[in-house]
Amino acid sequence: MDDCIFCKIVKGEIPSKKIYEDDEILAFHDVSPQAPVHFLLIPKKHIRNIMELDTSDTALLGRLLFKAQELAVDLGCGEKGARFVINCKENGGQTVDHLHVHVLGGRPLDWPPG
Ligand code: AMP
């Protein structure tokens, strides 16, 4: 998608603080961190949001979540945990229309969200 900022990050047209990359997945620090640890994982393939997942994406999503787990542990969230969040569309608070998993950790987080 030409006008998608996360696709531009995938293509290297916008800089990011990369944590992990392979053929299908990219992880990078959130530009506006809401916790001491706050990073995003995205599929490189442009999927707008979780509502647009297809059954053919099952393995990709499984890999994305396992990578979220692995990187959360690497970044020190293994013992006390973290929050794994997927916002979707307007009511879900999604601001970037490219599917992404937030991982937030390093401090206790309130629940429920506002
Ligand atoms: P959401 O509101 O769930 O769509 O989250 C989008 C997230 O992307 C926000 O937490 C933003 O701070 C983050 N974000 C937006 N632009 C960038 C960027 N260029 N690099 C890293 N994170 C970004």
PDB file of N, CA and C and ligand atoms in Angstrom, residues 5-6 9 14-15 28-32 38 40 87 93-96 100 102, ligand 1:
ATOM      1  N   ILE A   5       1.991   3.988   6.337  1.00  0.00           N
ATOM      2  CA  ILE A   5       3.301   4.281   6.956  1.00  0.00           C
ATOM      3  C   ILE A   5       4.029   3.004   7.372  1.00  0.00           C
ATOM      4  N   PHE A   6       3.293   1.975   7.747  1.00  0.00           N
ATOM      5  CA  PHE A   6       3.993   0.742   8.145  1.00  0.00           C
ATOM      6  C   PHE A   6       4.549   0.007   6.919  1.00  0.00           C
ATOM      7  N   ILE A   9       7.714   1.702   6.322  1.00  0.00           N
ATOM      8  CA  ILE A   9       8.748   1.210   7.240  1.00  0.00           C
ATOM      9  C   ILE A   9       9.300  -0.122   6.731  1.00  0.00           C
ATOM     10  N   ILE A  14      10.708   4.901   5.543  1.00  0.00           N
ATOM     11  CA  ILE A  14      10.614   5.632   6.812  1.00  0.00           C
ATOM     12  C   ILE A  14      11.492   4.877   7.801  1.00  0.00           C
ATOM     13  N   PRO A  15      12.333   5.594   8.552  1.00  0.00           N
ATOM     14  CA  PRO A  15      13.221   4.891   9.479  1.00  0.00           C
ATOM     15  C   PRO A  15      12.456   4.317  10.673  1.00  0.00           C
ATOM     16  N   PHE A  28       9.460  -3.397  15.681  1.00  0.00           N
ATOM     17  CA  PHE A  28      10.200  -2.150  15.884  1.00  0.00           C
ATOM     18  C   PHE A  28       9.604  -1.404  17.071  1.00  0.00           C
ATOM     19  N   HIS A  29      10.425  -0.553  17.682  1.00  0.00           N
ATOM     20  CA  HIS A  29       9.972   0.220  18.834  1.00  0.00           C
ATOM     21  C   HIS A  29       8.918   1.238  18.409  1.00  0.00           C
ATOM     22  N   ASP A  30       7.895   1.402  19.262  1.00  0.00           N
ATOM     23  CA  ASP A  30       6.873   2.413  18.989  1.00  0.00           C
ATOM     24  C   ASP A  30       7.510   3.800  19.111  1.00  0.00           C
ATOM     25  N   VAL A  31       7.171   4.682  18.190  1.00  0.00           N
ATOM     26  CA  VAL A  31       7.762   6.030  18.163  1.00  0.00           C
ATOM     27  C   VAL A  31       7.268   6.878  19.341  1.00  0.00           C
ATOM     28  N   SER A  32       6.158   6.490  19.935  1.00  0.00           N
ATOM     29  CA  SER A  32       5.593   7.238  21.061  1.00  0.00           C
ATOM     30  C   SER A  32       5.286   6.260  22.212  1.00  0.00           C
ATOM     31  N   HIS A  38       7.766  -0.781  24.769  1.00  0.00           N
ATOM     32  CA  HIS A  38       6.603  -0.634  23.884  1.00  0.00           C
ATOM     33  C   HIS A  38       7.086  -0.807  22.453  1.00  0.00           C
ATOM     34  N   LEU A  40       6.105  -2.794  18.456  1.00  0.00           N
ATOM     35  CA  LEU A  40       5.049  -3.249  17.555  1.00  0.00           C
ATOM     36  C   LEU A  40       5.577  -4.389  16.699  1.00  0.00           C
ATOM     37  N   ASN A  87      -5.421  -3.249  18.393  1.00  0.00           N
ATOM     38  CA  ASN A  87      -6.531  -2.323  18.215  1.00  0.00           C
ATOM     39  C   ASN A  87      -7.133  -2.519  16.824  1.00  0.00           C
ATOM     40  N   GLY A  93      -9.677   2.024  18.565  1.00  0.00           N
ATOM     41  CA  GLY A  93      -8.568   2.966  18.741  1.00  0.00           C
ATOM     42  C   GLY A  93      -7.435   2.764  17.753  1.00  0.00           C
ATOM     43  N   GLN A  94      -7.717   2.123  16.626  1.00  0.00           N
ATOM     44  CA  GLN A  94      -6.661   1.915  15.629  1.00  0.00           C
ATOM     45  C   GLN A  94      -6.408   3.203  14.861  1.00  0.00           C
ATOM     46  N   THR A  95      -5.158   3.625  14.818  1.00  0.00           N
ATOM     47  CA  THR A  95      -4.804   4.851  14.093  1.00  0.00           C
ATOM     48  C   THR A  95      -3.971   4.566  12.841  1.00  0.00           C
ATOM     49  N   VAL A  96      -3.345   3.418  12.788  1.00  0.00           N
ATOM     50  CA  VAL A  96      -2.583   3.035  11.594  1.00  0.00           C
ATOM     51  C   VAL A  96      -3.245   1.782  11.009  1.00  0.00           C
ATOM     52  N   HIS A 100      -1.232  -4.594  13.488  1.00  0.00           N
ATOM     53  CA  HIS A 100      -0.044  -4.600  14.345  1.00  0.00           C
ATOM     54  C   HIS A 100      -0.408  -5.054  15.748  1.00  0.00           C
ATOM     55  N   HIS A 102       0.688  -4.507  19.579  1.00  0.00           N
ATOM     56  CA  HIS A 102       1.480  -3.736  20.539  1.00  0.00           C
ATOM     57  C   HIS A 102       1.941  -4.682  21.650  1.00  0.00           C
TER      58      HIS A 102
HETATM   59  P1  AMP B   1      -2.774   2.065  16.886  1.00  0.00           P
HETATM   60  O1  AMP B   1      -3.346   3.282  17.563  1.00  0.00           O
HETATM   61  O2  AMP B   1      -3.097   0.770  17.576  1.00  0.00           O
HETATM   62  O3  AMP B   1      -3.099   2.054  15.412  1.00  0.00           O
HETATM   63  O4  AMP B   1      -1.205   2.187  17.046  1.00  0.00           O
HETATM   64  C1  AMP B   1      -0.387   2.805  16.124  1.00  0.00           C
HETATM   65  C2  AMP B   1       0.935   2.991  16.805  1.00  0.00           C
HETATM   66  O5  AMP B   1       1.899   3.255  15.827  1.00  0.00           O
HETATM   67  C3  AMP B   1       0.973   4.135  17.814  1.00  0.00           C
HETATM   68  O6  AMP B   1       1.319   3.647  19.092  1.00  0.00           O
HETATM   69  C4  AMP B   1       2.030   5.065  17.237  1.00  0.00           C
HETATM   70  O7  AMP B   1       2.801   5.691  18.232  1.00  0.00           O
HETATM   71  C5  AMP B   1       2.852   4.125  16.378  1.00  0.00           C
HETATM   72  N1  AMP B   1       3.553   4.731  15.277  1.00  0.00           N
HETATM   73  C6  AMP B   1       3.055   5.604  14.362  1.00  0.00           C
HETATM   74  N2  AMP B   1       4.011   5.937  13.474  1.00  0.00           N
HETATM   75  C7  AMP B   1       5.119   5.252  13.842  1.00  0.00           C
HETATM   76  C8  AMP B   1       6.454   5.190  13.320  1.00  0.00           C
HETATM   77  N3  AMP B   1       6.820   5.879  12.224  1.00  0.00           N
HETATM   78  N4  AMP B   1       7.355   4.396  13.957  1.00  0.00           N
HETATM   79  C9  AMP B   1       6.986   3.695  15.047  1.00  0.00           C
HETATM   80  N5  AMP B   1       5.746   3.707  15.577  1.00  0.00           N
HETATM   81  C10 AMP B   1       4.828   4.488  14.983  1.00  0.00           C
END
